Amino acid sequence: MKYLQQTWHCLAFLCIYLLFVNYALAFPSDTAWTLLLFATLVVLLEVFSLIGSLQNLEFKAPHYLLAHVDEAVSIEITMNKQPKKFLWLMVCKVSSPRYLEEFIYSFYYGQKKSLQVTWQPYTRGVVQKQTVHITASDLFGWFKKESANLFTVHWLVLPAVHPLGKAAANFFQKQLILNSSFAHQIR
């Protein structure tokens, strides 16, 4: 369905451009040539926004991380394009089902961006890969391309911290302080 919809958008876009070309050729005037120049610039912007591959984007996160189940962790992920690769996107949306935030950038050409995301793990274990979904579109939102990029991490998700565990830790910490002060008084 998406392919069919984008095909119709492409055909409509082409028909509108051909109308501008026909108008400029049928009624040669300064206005007609200005409209044709403007339409040509819009077509070139559309073509440039579709050239670059979304696989040229790189994502990096802290390689090692410790987290607990059901506890939100703030993580900084950096996004930039691979060196010597062409990428120019009119609208770039970065999201993931694992993160709570989603980011939208206009006129993104590969500069380094820092994404501050909140991650909340629901199962314990070792996480080795994270997925980020990228959706790029043209200025009007007619043509879209999507990609899922993987990046490697080594995150360890520990079991949830029991509420009584914190109280017990505080109790034993106080006991250690009292015992050390009592030992100093005896000497």
XYZ file of N, CA, C and O in Angstrom:
748
model
N 0.822 -1.192 0.000
C 0.000 0.000 0.000
C 0.868 1.259 0.000
O 0.562 2.208 -0.686
N 1.962 1.225 0.793
C 2.845 2.393 0.824
C 3.472 2.630 -0.539
O 3.608 3.769 -0.981
N 3.879 1.523 -1.200
C 4.509 1.645 -2.507
C 3.530 2.249 -3.515
O 3.904 3.118 -4.310
N 2.289 1.805 -3.482
C 1.276 2.315 -4.402
C 0.992 3.794 -4.136
O 0.878 4.592 -5.074
N 0.934 4.160 -2.863
C 0.677 5.556 -2.506
C 1.832 6.446 -2.961
O 1.600 7.530 -3.501
N 3.057 5.992 -2.775
C 4.206 6.791 -3.218
C 4.263 6.868 -4.737
O 4.682 7.887 -5.287
N 3.829 5.831 -5.434
C 3.788 5.870 -6.886
C 2.797 6.919 -7.363
O 3.087 7.691 -8.289
N 1.641 6.973 -6.725
C 0.649 7.985 -7.088
C 1.166 9.390 -6.793
O 0.944 10.316 -7.575
N 1.848 9.562 -5.683
C 2.426 10.872 -5.360
C 3.462 11.271 -6.404
O 3.525 12.432 -6.825
N 4.274 10.313 -6.821
C 5.298 10.581 -7.830
C 4.657 10.982 -9.153
O 5.099 11.934 -9.804
N 3.617 10.264 -9.544
C 2.923 10.601 -10.794
C 2.249 11.969 -10.710
O 2.305 12.747 -11.672
N 1.640 12.280 -9.597
C 1.008 13.592 -9.428
C 2.059 14.699 -9.464
O 1.856 15.754 -10.084
N 3.175 14.464 -8.812
C 4.260 15.438 -8.790
C 4.799 15.668 -10.203
O 5.048 16.809 -10.610
N 4.973 14.581 -10.945
C 5.458 14.673 -12.320
C 4.458 15.412 -13.211
O 4.841 16.252 -14.038
N 3.175 15.130 -13.038
C 2.142 15.818 -13.830
C 2.117 17.319 -13.547
O 1.999 18.133 -14.475
N 2.245 17.682 -12.289
C 2.256 19.105 -11.933
C 3.478 19.788 -12.540
O 3.380 20.896 -13.079
N 4.618 19.121 -12.489
C 5.826 19.701 -13.085
C 5.670 19.849 -14.595
O 6.065 20.866 -15.171
N 5.090 18.836 -15.232
C 4.867 18.934 -16.680
C 3.879 20.045 -17.038
O 4.002 20.672 -18.098
N 2.922 20.319 -16.167
C 2.022 21.458 -16.396
C 2.799 22.772 -16.372
O 2.543 23.673 -17.194
N 3.743 22.903 -15.446
C 4.574 24.115 -15.401
C 5.427 24.235 -16.665
O 5.583 25.324 -17.220
N 5.976 23.112 -17.130
C 6.786 23.123 -18.353
C 5.915 23.522 -19.553
O 6.296 24.386 -20.363
N 4.733 22.930 -19.661
C 3.823 23.269 -20.769
C 3.389 24.725 -20.720
O 3.298 25.390 -21.758
N 3.136 25.231 -19.530
C 2.732 26.638 -19.386
C 3.863 27.557 -19.832
O 3.622 28.548 -20.522
N 5.097 27.217 -19.431
C 6.236 28.060 -19.809
C 6.476 28.026 -21.312
O 6.863 29.032 -21.911
N 6.259 26.863 -21.936
C 6.462 26.771 -23.379
C 5.299 27.385 -24.165
O 5.495 27.967 -25.238
N 4.084 27.273 -23.647
C 2.909 27.805 -24.352
C 2.801 29.321 -24.213
O 2.425 30.009 -25.175
N 3.113 29.853 -23.051
C 3.006 31.287 -22.796
C 4.363 31.814 -22.314
O 4.556 32.050 -21.124
N 5.297 31.971 -23.201
C 6.632 32.410 -22.771
C 6.606 33.851 -22.262
O 6.401 34.793 -23.019
N 6.773 33.977 -20.978
C 6.834 35.285 -20.327
C 7.751 35.156 -19.120
O 8.156 34.057 -18.734
N 8.060 36.288 -18.506
C 8.912 36.253 -17.313
C 8.253 35.468 -16.184
O 8.920 34.723 -15.456
N 6.959 35.604 -16.052
C 6.234 34.885 -14.993
C 6.285 33.383 -15.225
O 6.523 32.603 -14.300
N 6.077 32.974 -16.439
C 6.083 31.538 -16.758
C 7.461 30.940 -16.508
O 7.582 29.847 -15.929
N 8.518 31.620 -16.909
C 9.864 31.091 -16.709
C 10.248 31.103 -15.226
O 10.960 30.210 -14.751
N 9.766 32.080 -14.491
C 10.020 32.121 -13.048
C 9.318 30.960 -12.353
O 9.898 30.307 -11.477
N 8.082 30.678 -12.747
C 7.367 29.533 -12.180
C 8.068 28.218 -12.525
O 8.177 27.323 -11.681
N 8.546 28.104 -13.752
C 9.268 26.897 -14.155
C 10.573 26.753 -13.366
O 10.918 25.651 -12.930
N 11.282 27.834 -13.159
C 12.516 27.794 -12.369
C 12.216 27.372 -10.931
O 12.918 26.521 -10.357
N 11.156 27.949 -10.359
C 10.765 27.583 -8.991
C 10.381 26.099 -8.918
O 10.799 25.388 -7.999
N 9.597 25.625 -9.872
C 9.190 24.209 -9.890
C 10.412 23.305 -10.062
O 10.491 22.233 -9.443
N 11.367 23.711 -10.877
C 12.589 22.919 -11.070
C 13.393 22.851 -9.773
O 13.929 21.788 -9.426
N 13.481 23.936 -9.044
C 14.184 23.931 -7.751
C 13.495 23.012 -6.746
O 14.160 22.279 -6.001
N 12.182 23.014 -6.742
C 11.443 22.117 -5.841
C 11.694 20.658 -6.223
O 11.919 19.803 -5.353
N 11.705 20.362 -7.525
C 11.982 18.995 -7.980
C 13.394 18.578 -7.581
O 13.621 17.452 -7.116
N 14.358 19.472 -7.727
C 15.737 19.149 -7.331
C 15.844 18.898 -5.825
O 16.561 17.984 -5.396
N 15.125 19.677 -5.020
C 15.113 19.441 -3.569
C 14.533 18.069 -3.254
O 15.045 17.342 -2.392
N 13.478 17.701 -3.957
C 12.860 16.395 -3.751
C 13.821 15.271 -4.125
O 13.949 14.278 -3.408
N 14.519 15.428 -5.243
C 15.454 14.395 -5.695
C 16.624 14.276 -4.720
O 17.038 13.170 -4.360
N 17.170 15.415 -4.256
C 18.278 15.363 -3.295
C 17.877 14.703 -1.992
O 18.675 14.021 -1.359
N 16.626 14.890 -1.584
C 16.190 14.284 -0.319
C 16.016 12.773 -0.436
O 15.984 12.083 0.574
N 15.934 12.254 -1.655
C 15.756 10.815 -1.842
C 17.048 10.083 -2.195
O 17.063 8.863 -2.258
N 18.148 10.817 -2.407
C 19.386 10.184 -2.873
C 20.095 9.398 -1.773
O 20.452 8.247 -1.957
N 20.354 9.984 -0.642
C 21.167 9.352 0.396
C 20.507 8.141 1.020
O 19.294 8.055 1.160
N 21.327 7.178 1.404
C 20.829 5.960 2.044
C 20.802 6.141 3.560
O 21.733 6.699 4.149
N 19.755 5.661 4.185
C 19.645 5.760 5.641
C 20.620 4.832 6.348
O 20.860 4.980 7.537
N 21.184 3.880 5.635
C 22.186 2.991 6.221
C 23.520 3.708 6.431
O 24.425 3.160 7.056
N 23.648 4.927 5.910
C 24.864 5.713 6.114
C 24.917 6.351 7.495
O 25.907 6.990 7.828
N 23.881 6.203 8.274
C 23.867 6.761 9.626
C 24.487 5.783 10.609
O 24.257 4.579 10.532
N 25.263 6.308 11.545
C 25.876 5.503 12.603
C 25.317 5.950 13.943
O 25.115 7.136 14.181
N 25.115 4.985 14.822
C 24.652 5.274 16.174
C 25.641 4.672 17.159
O 26.105 3.551 16.974
N 25.950 5.432 18.204
C 26.859 4.947 19.249
C 26.260 5.311 20.600
O 25.695 6.381 20.776
N 26.412 4.385 21.526
C 25.915 4.575 22.895
C 27.015 4.119 23.843
O 27.988 3.501 23.414
N 26.857 4.399 25.146
C 27.842 3.874 26.092
C 27.922 2.359 25.942
O 26.894 1.689 25.924
N 29.122 1.865 25.801
C 29.279 0.437 25.519
C 28.868 -0.415 26.719
O 28.243 -1.449 26.562
N 29.210 0.029 27.926
C 28.862 -0.734 29.130
C 27.865 0.074 29.959
O 28.026 1.273 30.140
N 26.845 -0.625 30.455
C 25.813 0.020 31.252
C 25.181 -1.015 32.171
O 24.946 -2.149 31.756
N 24.925 -0.624 33.408
C 24.206 -1.467 34.361
C 22.857 -0.829 34.639
O 22.773 0.372 34.899
N 21.812 -1.622 34.582
C 20.462 -1.119 34.848
C 19.690 -2.186 35.608
O 20.084 -3.351 35.648
N 18.599 -1.773 36.221
C 17.720 -2.699 36.938
C 16.392 -2.784 36.205
O 15.957 -1.837 35.555
N 15.744 -3.915 36.336
C 14.445 -4.131 35.694
C 13.445 -3.098 36.225
O 13.418 -2.796 37.414
N 12.626 -2.568 35.323
C 11.567 -1.584 35.620
C 12.098 -0.283 36.187
O 11.362 0.466 36.832
N 13.354 0.024 35.955
C 13.927 1.282 36.410
C 14.403 2.053 35.183
O 15.204 1.556 34.392
N 13.918 3.274 35.008
C 14.265 4.069 33.833
C 15.709 4.565 33.931
O 16.146 5.011 34.989
N 16.416 4.474 32.815
C 17.811 4.894 32.744
C 17.943 5.911 31.615
O 17.432 5.702 30.521
N 18.633 7.015 31.880
C 18.876 8.021 30.856
C 20.176 7.684 30.127
O 21.212 7.477 30.755
N 20.109 7.631 28.798
C 21.255 7.237 27.976
C 21.458 8.281 26.886
O 20.493 8.768 26.299
N 22.719 8.585 26.610
C 23.042 9.505 25.523
C 23.541 8.696 24.322
O 24.538 7.982 24.404
N 22.826 8.816 23.216
C 23.180 8.129 21.976
C 23.609 9.198 20.978
O 22.927 10.209 20.816
N 24.739 8.990 20.324
C 25.191 9.939 19.308
C 24.861 9.394 17.925
O 24.985 8.208 17.662
N 24.440 10.310 17.061
C 24.060 9.960 15.692
C 24.841 10.856 14.742
O 24.868 12.074 14.923
N 25.499 10.264 13.772
C 26.129 11.021 12.689
C 26.273 10.114 11.479
O 26.079 8.916 11.567
N 26.630 10.703 10.358
C 26.758 9.898 9.140
C 28.151 9.308 9.057
O 29.089 9.800 9.672
N 28.271 8.248 8.291
C 29.570 7.631 8.073
C 30.446 8.582 7.264
O 29.941 9.327 6.423
N 31.750 8.571 7.512
C 32.638 9.472 6.763
C 32.597 9.179 5.263
O 32.456 8.037 4.839
N 32.712 10.229 4.488
C 32.770 10.165 3.025
C 31.517 9.569 2.393
O 31.568 8.997 1.312
N 30.395 9.663 3.061
C 29.114 9.202 2.510
C 28.205 10.418 2.351
O 28.229 11.342 3.155
N 27.382 10.393 1.310
C 26.456 11.493 1.059
C 25.126 11.229 1.745
O 24.571 10.139 1.630
N 24.643 12.213 2.469
C 23.343 12.098 3.118
C 22.761 13.489 3.300
O 23.402 14.376 3.874
N 21.566 13.682 2.794
C 20.890 14.957 2.963
C 19.400 14.669 3.034
O 18.798 14.230 2.052
N 18.815 14.883 4.210
C 17.414 14.547 4.430
C 16.640 15.811 4.780
O 17.080 16.609 5.605
N 15.494 15.965 4.169
C 14.648 17.121 4.473
C 14.067 17.008 5.881
O 14.176 17.917 6.669
N 13.443 15.871 6.166
C 12.867 15.614 7.488
C 13.331 14.226 7.916
O 13.164 13.262 7.179
N 13.903 14.154 9.101
C 14.417 12.885 9.621
C 13.807 12.642 10.995
O 13.952 13.472 11.898
N 13.113 11.523 11.143
C 12.494 11.168 12.422
C 13.190 9.926 12.964
O 13.285 8.909 12.282
N 13.710 10.034 14.191
C 14.424 8.936 14.837
C 13.593 8.477 16.026
O 13.246 9.281 16.895
N 13.277 7.180 16.064
C 12.462 6.645 17.153
C 12.835 5.192 17.392
O 13.573 4.590 16.613
N 12.318 4.661 18.460
C 12.506 3.251 18.773
C 11.391 2.832 19.719
O 10.985 3.612 20.585
N 10.900 1.611 19.588
C 9.869 1.164 20.532
C 10.430 0.962 21.935
O 9.686 0.925 22.901
N 11.745 0.884 22.065
C 12.357 0.670 23.381
C 12.610 1.960 24.137
O 12.858 1.933 25.332
N 12.603 3.091 23.437
C 12.865 4.379 24.077
C 11.576 5.179 24.138
O 10.706 5.046 23.287
N 11.491 6.046 25.117
C 10.275 6.826 25.304
C 10.219 8.055 24.388
O 9.147 8.550 24.092
N 11.368 8.549 23.948
C 11.409 9.773 23.154
C 11.494 9.462 21.666
O 11.879 8.378 21.264
N 11.140 10.483 20.884
C 11.355 10.421 19.445
C 11.824 11.801 19.010
O 11.409 12.824 19.565
N 12.729 11.833 18.035
C 13.382 13.069 17.625
C 13.087 13.331 16.165
O 13.109 12.417 15.337
N 12.844 14.617 15.838
C 12.571 15.017 14.463
C 13.533 16.145 14.108
O 13.608 17.147 14.824
N 14.272 15.971 13.012
C 15.221 16.975 12.549
C 14.845 17.406 11.135
O 14.528 16.577 10.292
N 14.911 18.703 10.883
C 14.677 19.229 9.544
C 16.013 19.588 8.919
O 16.911 20.087 9.599
N 16.144 19.331 7.635
C 17.350 19.620 6.868
C 18.580 18.999 7.529
O 19.560 19.672 7.822
N 18.516 17.709 7.748
C 19.623 16.975 8.362
C 20.585 16.507 7.272
O 20.189 15.833 6.329
N 21.841 16.908 7.379
C 22.833 16.537 6.369
C 23.998 15.753 6.954
O 25.067 15.675 6.348
N 23.824 15.154 8.123
C 24.837 14.274 8.673
C 25.628 14.836 9.820
O 26.599 14.219 10.255
N 25.266 15.990 10.336
C 25.995 16.551 11.463
C 25.768 15.696 12.711
O 24.779 14.987 12.822
N 26.690 15.770 13.644
C 26.624 14.949 14.847
C 25.506 15.462 15.756
O 25.452 16.637 16.084
N 24.639 14.557 16.141
C 23.527 14.888 17.039
C 23.611 14.001 18.276
O 23.972 12.841 18.206
N 23.258 14.569 19.392
C 23.238 13.829 20.650
C 21.783 13.605 21.049
O 21.039 14.559 21.248
N 21.388 12.333 21.145
C 20.019 11.978 21.488
C 19.981 11.525 22.947
O 20.619 10.540 23.302
N 19.268 12.234 23.769
C 19.119 11.863 25.178
C 17.822 11.064 25.309
O 16.736 11.615 25.193
N 17.960 9.752 25.510
C 16.791 8.877 25.549
C 16.624 8.265 26.929
O 17.569 8.197 27.714
N 15.413 7.832 27.207
C 15.103 7.135 28.444
C 14.757 5.700 28.088
O 13.856 5.447 27.289
N 15.481 4.777 28.680
C 15.297 3.351 28.406
C 14.855 2.666 29.679
O 15.439 2.879 30.739
N 13.816 1.869 29.581
C 13.302 1.140 30.736
C 13.231 -0.346 30.392
O 12.328 -0.780 29.692
N 14.191 -1.124 30.880
C 14.177 -2.564 30.565
C 13.106 -3.293 31.368
O 12.838 -2.956 32.515
N 12.491 -4.296 30.739
C 11.433 -5.065 31.400
C 11.855 -6.491 31.721
O 11.178 -7.165 32.469
N 12.952 -6.947 31.128
C 13.456 -8.288 31.421
C 14.939 -8.194 31.753
O 15.640 -7.329 31.232
N 15.392 -9.088 32.601
C 16.796 -9.065 32.970
C 17.622 -9.885 31.999
O 17.102 -10.717 31.263
N 18.911 -9.628 31.995
C 19.809 -10.347 31.107
C 20.812 -9.405 30.472
O 20.998 -8.271 30.904
N 21.453 -9.877 29.423
C 22.456 -9.097 28.702
C 21.839 -8.590 27.401
O 21.246 -9.345 26.650
N 21.985 -7.303 27.149
C 21.502 -6.687 25.911
C 22.721 -6.405 25.047
O 23.642 -5.714 25.479
N 22.730 -6.954 23.832
C 23.883 -6.781 22.958
C 23.590 -5.912 21.742
O 24.508 -5.389 21.133
N 22.348 -5.766 21.376
C 21.979 -4.958 20.210
C 20.809 -4.055 20.563
O 19.928 -4.432 21.323
N 20.826 -2.870 20.010
C 19.716 -1.939 20.126
C 19.305 -1.532 18.715
O 20.144 -1.404 17.817
N 18.021 -1.317 18.526
C 17.483 -0.953 17.218
C 16.932 0.463 17.257
O 16.240 0.832 18.199
N 17.242 1.219 16.220
C 16.711 2.569 16.063
C 16.024 2.632 14.709
O 16.604 2.229 13.695
N 14.796 3.125 14.674
C 14.043 3.250 13.431
C 14.173 4.683 12.917
O 13.993 5.638 13.671
N 14.477 4.798 11.639
C 14.632 6.105 11.011
C 13.616 6.212 9.893
O 13.495 5.314 9.062
N 12.895 7.314 9.885
C 11.953 7.602 8.811
C 12.333 8.951 8.230
O 12.348 9.949 8.946
N 12.663 8.969 6.948
C 13.028 10.211 6.267
C 11.960 10.504 5.227
O 11.405 9.601 4.606
N 11.677 11.775 5.061
C 10.686 12.157 4.054
C 11.108 13.458 3.397
O 12.014 14.142 3.864
N 10.418 13.770 2.324
C 10.700 15.013 1.625
C 10.020 16.161 2.364
O 9.416 15.971 3.428
N 10.117 17.340 1.803
C 9.589 18.535 2.456
C 8.076 18.484 2.641
O 7.543 18.969 3.630
N 7.374 17.860 1.709
C 5.918 17.798 1.764
C 5.389 16.539 2.435
O 4.198 16.420 2.660
N 6.261 15.587 2.690
C 5.848 14.337 3.310
C 5.249 13.341 2.333
O 4.607 12.377 2.736
N 5.453 13.558 1.041
C 4.896 12.660 0.033
C 5.705 11.386 -0.112
O 5.162 10.307 -0.245
N 7.028 11.531 -0.131
C 7.910 10.391 -0.356
C 8.635 10.074 0.939
O 9.265 10.938 1.528
N 8.544 8.824 1.357
C 9.163 8.407 2.613
C 10.046 7.201 2.379
O 9.786 6.382 1.508
N 11.080 7.138 3.187
C 11.905 5.936 3.213
C 12.205 5.626 4.667
O 12.346 6.528 5.498
N 12.240 4.334 4.969
C 12.393 3.888 6.352
C 13.544 2.896 6.446
O 13.846 2.182 5.492
N 14.143 2.878 7.623
C 15.247 1.956 7.861
C 15.313 1.648 9.353
O 14.925 2.465 10.189
N 15.806 0.469 9.661
C 16.054 0.082 11.052
C 17.552 -0.154 11.193
O 18.103 -1.026 10.534
N 18.210 0.646 12.000
C 19.653 0.522 12.195
C 19.936 -0.158 13.525
O 19.332 0.171 14.543
N 20.875 -1.091 13.514
C 21.316 -1.792 14.713
C 22.663 -1.246 15.149
O 23.510 -0.932 14.318
N 22.864 -1.124 16.449
C 24.189 -0.809 16.969
C 24.454 -1.700 18.166
O 23.543 -2.118 18.864
N 25.723 -2.040 18.366
C 26.088 -3.001 19.402
C 26.384 -2.303 20.720
O 26.985 -1.222 20.752
N 25.934 -2.933 21.781
C 26.168 -2.466 23.148
C 26.409 -3.700 24.015
O 26.225 -4.831 23.562
N 26.810 -3.480 25.226
C 26.928 -4.566 26.198
C 26.330 -4.048 27.509
O 27.041 -3.555 28.382
N 25.009 -4.128 27.576
C 24.295 -3.619 28.738
C 23.820 -4.796 29.570
O 23.299 -5.778 29.047
N 23.979 -4.676 30.861
C 23.576 -5.723 31.783
C 22.358 -5.240 32.568
O 22.403 -4.185 33.197
N 21.279 -6.002 32.492
C 20.051 -5.667 33.213
C 19.959 -6.597 34.412
O 19.825 -7.810 34.267
N 20.024 -5.999 35.588
C 19.976 -6.746 36.837
C 18.530 -6.884 37.306
O 17.647 -6.161 36.843
N 18.267 -7.793 38.260
C 16.899 -7.922 38.777
C 16.443 -6.630 39.449
O 17.260 -5.794 39.841
N 15.154 -6.505 39.595
C 14.596 -5.305 40.226
C 15.044 -5.209 41.676
O 15.208 -6.218 42.359
N 15.241 -3.994 42.114
C 15.639 -3.756 43.500
C 14.381 -3.819 44.364
O 13.400 -3.119 44.116
N 14.419 -4.684 45.363
C 13.274 -4.828 46.257
C 13.197 -3.610 47.174
O 14.218 -3.130 47.660
N 11.999 -3.083 47.470
C 11.886 -1.908 48.341
C 12.488 -2.142 49.730
O 13.045 -1.225 50.325
N 12.381 -3.358 50.270
C 12.961 -3.630 51.573
C 14.481 -3.711 51.508
O 15.158 -3.544 52.514
N 15.020 -3.951 50.309
C 16.468 -4.006 50.146
C 17.108 -2.667 50.444
O 18.178 -2.597 51.059
N 16.479 -1.573 50.024
C 17.016 -0.238 50.308
C 16.950 0.055 51.798
O 17.883 0.608 52.378
N 15.853 -0.330 52.439
C 15.730 -0.105 53.884
C 16.773 -0.924 54.636
O 17.387 -0.438 55.599
N 16.992 -2.165 54.211
C 17.997 -3.013 54.863
C 19.394 -2.441 54.652
O 20.222 -2.456 55.575
N 19.679 -1.936 53.479
C 20.991 -1.336 53.220
C 21.212 -0.126 54.122
O 22.297 0.057 54.684
N 20.191 0.712 54.284
C 20.308 1.874 55.182
C 20.517 1.426 56.633
O 21.315 2.010 57.366
N 19.798 0.394 57.044
C 19.932 -0.107 58.412
C 21.355 -0.598 58.679
O 21.981 -0.251 59.681
N 21.882 -1.422 57.754
C 23.222 -1.959 57.951
C 24.285 -0.870 57.848
O 25.307 -0.923 58.535
N 24.052 0.144 57.041
C 24.994 1.269 56.958
C 25.040 2.014 58.281
O 26.117 2.358 58.764
N 23.889 2.227 58.888
C 23.845 2.896 60.196
C 24.512 2.037 61.265
O 25.211 2.548 62.143
N 24.305 0.735 61.194
C 24.932 -0.169 62.161
C 26.453 -0.134 62.036
O 27.154 -0.149 63.053
N 26.957 -0.083 60.839
C 28.406 0.010 60.641
C 28.963 1.299 61.239
O 30.022 1.304 61.870
N 28.251 2.374 61.037
C 28.704 3.666 61.584
C 28.672 3.628 63.111
O 29.617 4.058 63.779
N 27.595 3.080 63.680
C 27.499 2.988 65.145
C 28.580 2.072 65.710
O 29.196 2.397 66.737
N 28.826 0.938 65.085
C 29.851 0.005 65.558
C 31.240 0.612 65.477
O 32.061 0.429 66.376
N 31.524 1.360 64.394
C 32.862 1.965 64.282
C 33.033 3.082 65.301
O 34.110 3.237 65.884
N 31.979 3.840 65.579
C 32.100 4.902 66.595
C 32.195 4.274 67.997
O 32.917 4.774 68.854
N 31.499 3.170 68.241
C 31.586 2.477 69.541
C 32.980 1.880 69.744
O 33.535 1.929 70.837
N 33.580 1.353 68.668
C 34.920 0.781 68.759
C 35.940 1.864 69.066
O 36.908 1.640 69.793
N 35.741 3.074 68.519
C 36.663 4.170 68.785
C 36.542 4.653 70.239
O 37.514 5.137 70.819
N 35.364 4.578 70.828
C 35.161 5.016 72.211
C 35.826 4.061 73.191
O 36.287 4.467 74.258
N 35.896 2.768 72.874
C 36.505 1.791 73.768
C 38.010 1.973 73.802
O 38.624 1.831 74.852
N 38.638 2.328 72.768
C 40.090 2.459 72.725
C 40.522 3.646 73.444
O 40.719 4.390 74.050
